[in-house]
Structure formats: C-alpha cells, structure tokens
Amino acid sequence: MEDMRSFAYLCPNCKKIVLAQRTRFALGAAAVRIECDCEKSELRAETDGMRFRLWVPCGLCGETHQAEVSNQALLEGRGVGLACPKTRQLCCYAGDRTEVEKAARELELRAEKDRCEEPEAFTDNVIMYEVLSELKDIAARGGISCSCGCKDYSIAVHRGAVDLICKDCGGRLRLPAATDEDLDRLCCQMKLVIHKM
C-alpha cells in the first residue's frame, strides 16, 4: 500500500473535525483540496517541489490562515502542527496518521471545552488570584512604594496584568499576571517600586 499522509482541521462552520488522507504521490503531483462534509470549508495544499503552501480554515478564530512548510516536514516523520496566529493554539495537523488522529481528538476536545465555558474574566483566574494574594503579602510588610516617596497607591486589575498606581504622582507599575512565569517573577520580589511620572 502506498504511503499515506493525514490532514486534520476543525471546521469553522460546523465545528467538526475534518480528517482526510492523501498519498505522497498525490500531494506531490497536484494541488490538494480537503473539504468538510458541510461544504462550507476546505483545506488547500500545493507544492512547488521544495515547500508546501497551505490555506487552513481555522475553527478557533473563524479565519483562513496561510502557512508554508518544507516538503520534508510534511511528507516525512511525524508531521507538523500549524498554529492560529490569533489564539496561538494549534488548529491544523498534517503528517503521520496516528499522530494526526491523536492531535485531532485533542483539538476537538479543546474546541468543545471552549464552547461550553463562559469567557473568563482573566487570562488565567488561578494565576490572577495568586498574584493578588502575593501583592497583599508584599503590601502587608510595607514593600510597595513609589520613587517619589509616597507609599499610598491604588490597584487597577486587567485581564492579564495588575497596575500599581501612585496616588501622589500618578506613577504606574504594570505587573503581568497571566502565566506561571509572571507569578514566579513576582514571588521573587521583596519590594516593588512604582516609578514616578
């Protein structure tokens, strides 16, 4: 049996996984179109002999993304995952059948979870809670001040950051609060200094 390569993407219209296979020969011979059963989206791939250009319908943001990958990356080994530039999550897979089917199941589960969840107030609720808790501890030991000399400040909480604002000069210190790294960075601080305007 001729060696096959698999493709998977999440249809932006019906939100179902589109999974298809093509032979290496077919991929190298002509442009390939992989259409969803709902007929509202299709993945296209064409090669110049060196690189593949793909047009990928994105079930995460609803747009169609264009990507280029080497022939070797697409036709050899485990394959490739292509990310949505808006959500930064993988939205398309191409390569070895087992790997692509596994990745497609994960994509389907993630999309289902996203549909069921209400949008969160923060990028990561747990990280934001921990950052605010750490700020409370730093403040309790008198570790927050402004370079103007004032120790009175207010807090503005955003989706992925916290601002400390000096009540005297209006100076502002932004603390990212979206990732584990943001939290680790804050936990290393004994004092926080707001820079005067």
PDB file of C-alpha atoms in Angstrom:
ATOM      1  CA  MET A   1       0.000   0.000   0.000  1.00  0.00           C
ATOM      2  CA  GLU A   2       1.330   3.447  -0.890  1.00  0.00           C
ATOM      3  CA  ASP A   3       2.479   5.641   1.964  1.00  0.00           C
ATOM      4  CA  MET A   4      -0.292   7.992   3.105  1.00  0.00           C
ATOM      5  CA  ARG A   5      -0.190  11.331   4.900  1.00  0.00           C
ATOM      6  CA  SER A   6      -3.076  12.586   7.007  1.00  0.00           C
ATOM      7  CA  PHE A   7      -4.593  16.049   7.461  1.00  0.00           C
ATOM      8  CA  ALA A   8      -6.927  17.320  10.178  1.00  0.00           C
ATOM      9  CA  TYR A   9      -8.541  20.660  10.925  1.00  0.00           C
ATOM     10  CA  LEU A  10     -11.562  21.966  12.824  1.00  0.00           C
ATOM     11  CA  CYS A  11     -14.265  23.301  10.507  1.00  0.00           C
ATOM     12  CA  PRO A  12     -15.123  26.914  11.440  1.00  0.00           C
ATOM     13  CA  ASN A  13     -18.707  26.395  10.249  1.00  0.00           C
ATOM     14  CA  CYS A  14     -19.946  23.119  11.759  1.00  0.00           C
ATOM     15  CA  LYS A  15     -17.169  22.778  14.405  1.00  0.00           C
ATOM     16  CA  LYS A  16     -16.462  19.169  13.444  1.00  0.00           C
ATOM     17  CA  ILE A  17     -13.034  17.685  12.829  1.00  0.00           C
ATOM     18  CA  VAL A  18     -12.220  17.157   9.158  1.00  0.00           C
ATOM     19  CA  LEU A  19      -9.835  14.219   8.789  1.00  0.00           C
ATOM     20  CA  ALA A  20      -8.531  13.009   5.414  1.00  0.00           C
ATOM     21  CA  GLN A  21      -5.639  11.111   3.868  1.00  0.00           C
ATOM     22  CA  ARG A  22      -3.714  11.579   0.637  1.00  0.00           C
ATOM     23  CA  THR A  23      -0.872   9.587  -0.906  1.00  0.00           C
ATOM     24  CA  ARG A  24       2.575  11.156  -1.089  1.00  0.00           C
ATOM     25  CA  PHE A  25       2.296  10.884  -4.874  1.00  0.00           C
ATOM     26  CA  ALA A  26      -0.994  12.828  -4.963  1.00  0.00           C
ATOM     27  CA  LEU A  27       0.453  15.516  -2.694  1.00  0.00           C
ATOM     28  CA  GLY A  28       3.466  15.997  -4.957  1.00  0.00           C
ATOM     29  CA  ALA A  29       1.561  15.783  -8.244  1.00  0.00           C
ATOM     30  CA  ALA A  30      -1.169  18.426  -7.899  1.00  0.00           C
ATOM     31  CA  ALA A  31      -2.900  20.847  -5.570  1.00  0.00           C
ATOM     32  CA  VAL A  32      -4.954  19.065  -2.926  1.00  0.00           C
ATOM     33  CA  ARG A  33      -8.342  20.118  -1.553  1.00  0.00           C
ATOM     34  CA  ILE A  34      -9.827  18.611   1.590  1.00  0.00           C
ATOM     35  CA  GLU A  35     -13.414  19.708   2.070  1.00  0.00           C
ATOM     36  CA  CYS A  36     -15.635  19.401   5.149  1.00  0.00           C
ATOM     37  CA  ASP A  37     -18.850  17.384   4.772  1.00  0.00           C
ATOM     38  CA  CYS A  38     -20.840  20.581   5.425  1.00  0.00           C
ATOM     39  CA  GLU A  39     -19.231  22.016   2.227  1.00  0.00           C
ATOM     40  CA  LYS A  40     -18.528  25.358   3.962  1.00  0.00           C
ATOM     41  CA  SER A  41     -14.762  24.987   4.416  1.00  0.00           C
ATOM     42  CA  GLU A  42     -11.796  23.360   2.732  1.00  0.00           C
ATOM     43  CA  LEU A  43      -8.082  22.979   3.370  1.00  0.00           C
ATOM     44  CA  ARG A  44      -5.894  23.512   0.299  1.00  0.00           C
ATOM     45  CA  ALA A  45      -2.271  22.440  -0.155  1.00  0.00           C
ATOM     46  CA  GLU A  46       0.047  22.893  -3.125  1.00  0.00           C
ATOM     47  CA  THR A  47       3.772  22.426  -3.596  1.00  0.00           C
ATOM     48  CA  ASP A  48       6.486  23.905  -5.793  1.00  0.00           C
ATOM     49  CA  GLY A  49       8.635  20.818  -5.191  1.00  0.00           C
ATOM     50  CA  MET A  50      10.506  22.395  -2.264  1.00  0.00           C
ATOM     51  CA  ARG A  51       7.792  23.795   0.008  1.00  0.00           C
ATOM     52  CA  PHE A  52       4.102  23.282   0.604  1.00  0.00           C
ATOM     53  CA  ARG A  53       1.791  26.269   0.831  1.00  0.00           C
ATOM     54  CA  LEU A  54      -1.364  25.581   2.846  1.00  0.00           C
ATOM     55  CA  TRP A  55      -4.605  27.503   3.274  1.00  0.00           C
ATOM     56  CA  VAL A  56      -6.147  26.357   6.544  1.00  0.00           C
ATOM     57  CA  PRO A  57      -9.714  27.122   7.689  1.00  0.00           C
ATOM     58  CA  CYS A  58      -9.422  27.844  11.417  1.00  0.00           C
ATOM     59  CA  GLY A  59     -12.130  26.562  13.723  1.00  0.00           C
ATOM     60  CA  LEU A  60     -10.627  28.561  16.604  1.00  0.00           C
ATOM     61  CA  CYS A  61     -10.879  32.107  15.203  1.00  0.00           C
ATOM     62  CA  GLY A  62     -13.006  31.585  12.069  1.00  0.00           C
ATOM     63  CA  GLU A  63     -10.448  32.921   9.574  1.00  0.00           C
ATOM     64  CA  THR A  64      -8.370  31.127   6.931  1.00  0.00           C
ATOM     65  CA  HIS A  65      -4.627  31.089   7.649  1.00  0.00           C
ATOM     66  CA  GLN A  66      -1.840  30.648   5.136  1.00  0.00           C
ATOM     67  CA  ALA A  67       1.297  28.712   6.041  1.00  0.00           C
ATOM     68  CA  GLU A  68       4.410  27.370   4.340  1.00  0.00           C
ATOM     69  CA  VAL A  69       6.269  24.227   5.364  1.00  0.00           C
ATOM     70  CA  SER A  70       9.068  22.274   3.749  1.00  0.00           C
ATOM     71  CA  ASN A  71       8.224  19.167   1.724  1.00  0.00           C
ATOM     72  CA  GLN A  72      10.301  17.135   4.156  1.00  0.00           C
ATOM     73  CA  ALA A  73       8.352  18.394   7.199  1.00  0.00           C
ATOM     74  CA  LEU A  74       5.033  17.466   5.616  1.00  0.00           C
ATOM     75  CA  LEU A  75       5.990  14.218   3.899  1.00  0.00           C
ATOM     76  CA  GLU A  76       8.440  12.687   6.403  1.00  0.00           C
ATOM     77  CA  GLY A  77       8.280  11.632  10.031  1.00  0.00           C
ATOM     78  CA  ARG A  78       5.581  12.618  12.495  1.00  0.00           C
ATOM     79  CA  GLY A  79       4.456  15.710  10.602  1.00  0.00           C
ATOM     80  CA  VAL A  80       3.629  19.274  11.593  1.00  0.00           C
ATOM     81  CA  GLY A  81       1.103  21.250  13.608  1.00  0.00           C
ATOM     82  CA  LEU A  82       0.056  24.704  12.434  1.00  0.00           C
ATOM     83  CA  ALA A  83      -0.991  27.364  14.948  1.00  0.00           C
ATOM     84  CA  CYS A  84      -3.685  30.022  14.734  1.00  0.00           C
ATOM     85  CA  PRO A  85      -1.855  33.382  14.953  1.00  0.00           C
ATOM     86  CA  LYS A  86      -4.710  34.894  16.993  1.00  0.00           C
ATOM     87  CA  THR A  87      -5.249  32.208  19.646  1.00  0.00           C
ATOM     88  CA  ARG A  88      -1.702  30.780  19.418  1.00  0.00           C
ATOM     89  CA  GLN A  89      -3.195  27.288  19.612  1.00  0.00           C
ATOM     90  CA  LEU A  90      -2.659  24.540  17.077  1.00  0.00           C
ATOM     91  CA  CYS A  91      -5.527  24.438  14.578  1.00  0.00           C
ATOM     92  CA  CYS A  92      -4.309  22.034  11.871  1.00  0.00           C
ATOM     93  CA  TYR A  93      -2.189  18.894  11.732  1.00  0.00           C
ATOM     94  CA  ALA A  94      -0.555  17.123   8.809  1.00  0.00           C
ATOM     95  CA  GLY A  95       1.626  14.034   8.784  1.00  0.00           C
ATOM     96  CA  ASP A  96       1.643  10.524  10.230  1.00  0.00           C
ATOM     97  CA  ARG A  97      -1.885   9.119  10.610  1.00  0.00           C
ATOM     98  CA  THR A  98      -1.558   8.045  14.257  1.00  0.00           C
ATOM     99  CA  GLU A  99      -0.119  11.410  15.328  1.00  0.00           C
ATOM    100  CA  VAL A 100      -2.685  13.401  13.350  1.00  0.00           C
ATOM    101  CA  GLU A 101      -5.645  11.397  14.693  1.00  0.00           C
ATOM    102  CA  LYS A 102      -4.395  11.827  18.273  1.00  0.00           C
ATOM    103  CA  ALA A 103      -3.893  15.591  17.776  1.00  0.00           C
ATOM    104  CA  ALA A 104      -7.325  15.875  16.106  1.00  0.00           C
ATOM    105  CA  ARG A 105      -9.022  14.321  19.164  1.00  0.00           C
ATOM    106  CA  GLU A 106      -7.241  16.845  21.419  1.00  0.00           C
ATOM    107  CA  LEU A 107      -8.284  19.725  19.140  1.00  0.00           C
ATOM    108  CA  GLU A 108     -11.897  18.517  19.181  1.00  0.00           C
ATOM    109  CA  LEU A 109     -11.895  18.274  22.998  1.00  0.00           C
ATOM    110  CA  ARG A 110     -10.351  21.752  23.366  1.00  0.00           C
ATOM    111  CA  ALA A 111     -12.909  23.263  20.973  1.00  0.00           C
ATOM    112  CA  GLU A 112     -15.778  21.561  22.848  1.00  0.00           C
ATOM    113  CA  LYS A 113     -14.423  22.825  26.181  1.00  0.00           C
ATOM    114  CA  ASP A 114     -14.127  26.377  24.775  1.00  0.00           C
ATOM    115  CA  ARG A 115     -17.748  26.259  23.574  1.00  0.00           C
ATOM    116  CA  CYS A 116     -19.019  25.074  26.983  1.00  0.00           C
ATOM    117  CA  GLU A 117     -17.080  27.528  29.136  1.00  0.00           C
ATOM    118  CA  GLU A 118     -18.112  31.073  29.797  1.00  0.00           C
ATOM    119  CA  PRO A 119     -15.345  33.508  28.884  1.00  0.00           C
ATOM    120  CA  GLU A 120     -13.144  34.023  31.913  1.00  0.00           C
ATOM    121  CA  ALA A 121     -12.614  37.437  33.429  1.00  0.00           C
ATOM    122  CA  PHE A 122      -8.831  36.929  33.437  1.00  0.00           C
ATOM    123  CA  THR A 123      -6.322  35.225  31.155  1.00  0.00           C
ATOM    124  CA  ASP A 124      -5.812  32.692  33.965  1.00  0.00           C
ATOM    125  CA  ASN A 125      -8.052  33.031  37.028  1.00  0.00           C
ATOM    126  CA  VAL A 126      -5.773  30.954  39.277  1.00  0.00           C
ATOM    127  CA  ILE A 127      -2.657  32.957  38.371  1.00  0.00           C
ATOM    128  CA  MET A 128      -4.507  36.253  38.907  1.00  0.00           C
ATOM    129  CA  TYR A 129      -5.710  35.103  42.339  1.00  0.00           C
ATOM    130  CA  GLU A 130      -2.159  34.079  43.302  1.00  0.00           C
ATOM    131  CA  VAL A 131      -0.677  37.367  42.014  1.00  0.00           C
ATOM    132  CA  LEU A 132      -3.205  39.419  44.020  1.00  0.00           C
ATOM    133  CA  SER A 133      -2.532  37.293  47.095  1.00  0.00           C
ATOM    134  CA  GLU A 134       1.231  37.814  46.714  1.00  0.00           C
ATOM    135  CA  LEU A 135       0.723  41.572  46.285  1.00  0.00           C
ATOM    136  CA  LYS A 136      -1.295  41.590  49.515  1.00  0.00           C
ATOM    137  CA  ASP A 137       1.606  39.880  51.315  1.00  0.00           C
ATOM    138  CA  ILE A 138       4.179  42.334  49.904  1.00  0.00           C
ATOM    139  CA  ALA A 139       1.959  45.278  50.894  1.00  0.00           C
ATOM    140  CA  ALA A 140       1.469  43.870  54.424  1.00  0.00           C
ATOM    141  CA  ARG A 141       5.225  44.044  55.032  1.00  0.00           C
ATOM    142  CA  GLY A 142       5.412  47.597  53.627  1.00  0.00           C
ATOM    143  CA  GLY A 143       7.111  46.515  50.421  1.00  0.00           C
ATOM    144  CA  ILE A 144       5.218  48.743  47.952  1.00  0.00           C
ATOM    145  CA  SER A 145       6.215  52.371  47.444  1.00  0.00           C
ATOM    146  CA  CYS A 146       6.800  54.974  44.744  1.00  0.00           C
ATOM    147  CA  SER A 147      10.141  56.508  43.803  1.00  0.00           C
ATOM    148  CA  CYS A 148       8.538  59.920  44.614  1.00  0.00           C
ATOM    149  CA  GLY A 149       8.446  58.842  48.284  1.00  0.00           C
ATOM    150  CA  CYS A 150       4.706  58.151  48.530  1.00  0.00           C
ATOM    151  CA  LYS A 151       3.513  54.836  49.980  1.00  0.00           C
ATOM    152  CA  ASP A 152      -0.149  55.384  49.089  1.00  0.00           C
ATOM    153  CA  TYR A 153      -1.276  53.629  45.884  1.00  0.00           C
ATOM    154  CA  SER A 154      -4.279  52.125  44.144  1.00  0.00           C
ATOM    155  CA  ILE A 155      -4.577  48.912  42.130  1.00  0.00           C
ATOM    156  CA  ALA A 156      -6.106  48.506  38.662  1.00  0.00           C
ATOM    157  CA  VAL A 157      -6.777  44.888  37.682  1.00  0.00           C
ATOM    158  CA  HIS A 158      -6.820  43.999  33.960  1.00  0.00           C
ATOM    159  CA  ARG A 159      -7.368  40.724  32.093  1.00  0.00           C
ATOM    160  CA  GLY A 160      -3.700  39.707  32.158  1.00  0.00           C
ATOM    161  CA  ALA A 161      -1.956  42.304  34.349  1.00  0.00           C
ATOM    162  CA  VAL A 162      -2.186  44.400  37.504  1.00  0.00           C
ATOM    163  CA  ASP A 163      -1.220  48.086  37.674  1.00  0.00           C
ATOM    164  CA  LEU A 164       0.008  49.735  40.872  1.00  0.00           C
ATOM    165  CA  ILE A 165      -0.710  53.474  40.625  1.00  0.00           C
ATOM    166  CA  CYS A 166       0.849  56.074  42.939  1.00  0.00           C
ATOM    167  CA  LYS A 167      -1.880  58.277  44.437  1.00  0.00           C
ATOM    168  CA  ASP A 168       0.524  61.207  44.706  1.00  0.00           C
ATOM    169  CA  CYS A 169       2.328  61.487  41.341  1.00  0.00           C
ATOM    170  CA  GLY A 170       0.282  59.071  39.205  1.00  0.00           C
ATOM    171  CA  GLY A 171       3.308  56.838  38.515  1.00  0.00           C
ATOM    172  CA  ARG A 172       2.388  53.361  37.339  1.00  0.00           C
ATOM    173  CA  LEU A 173       3.978  49.908  37.653  1.00  0.00           C
ATOM    174  CA  ARG A 174       2.494  47.164  35.467  1.00  0.00           C
ATOM    175  CA  LEU A 175       2.859  43.601  36.693  1.00  0.00           C
ATOM    176  CA  PRO A 176       1.999  40.855  34.180  1.00  0.00           C
ATOM    177  CA  ALA A 177      -0.396  38.320  35.737  1.00  0.00           C
ATOM    178  CA  ALA A 178      -1.164  35.700  33.107  1.00  0.00           C
ATOM    179  CA  THR A 179       1.444  32.912  33.333  1.00  0.00           C
ATOM    180  CA  ASP A 180       3.335  30.800  35.860  1.00  0.00           C
ATOM    181  CA  GLU A 181       6.457  32.790  34.938  1.00  0.00           C
ATOM    182  CA  ASP A 182       4.691  36.053  35.840  1.00  0.00           C
ATOM    183  CA  LEU A 183       3.818  34.640  39.250  1.00  0.00           C
ATOM    184  CA  ASP A 184       7.345  33.252  39.805  1.00  0.00           C
ATOM    185  CA  ARG A 185       8.856  36.650  38.955  1.00  0.00           C
ATOM    186  CA  LEU A 186       6.598  38.404  41.461  1.00  0.00           C
ATOM    187  CA  CYS A 187       7.262  35.849  44.211  1.00  0.00           C
ATOM    188  CA  CYS A 188      11.000  36.674  43.967  1.00  0.00           C
ATOM    189  CA  GLN A 189      10.338  40.369  44.789  1.00  0.00           C
ATOM    190  CA  MET A 190      10.706  41.591  48.373  1.00  0.00           C
ATOM    191  CA  LYS A 191       9.842  45.178  47.361  1.00  0.00           C
ATOM    192  CA  LEU A 192       8.038  46.800  44.450  1.00  0.00           C
ATOM    193  CA  VAL A 193       8.861  50.357  43.400  1.00  0.00           C
ATOM    194  CA  ILE A 194       6.422  52.371  41.313  1.00  0.00           C
ATOM    195  CA  HIS A 195       8.324  54.763  39.047  1.00  0.00           C
ATOM    196  CA  LYS A 196       7.380  58.400  39.413  1.00  0.00           C
ATOM    197  CA  MET A 197       5.785  60.194  36.452  1.00  0.00           C
TER     198      MET A 197
END
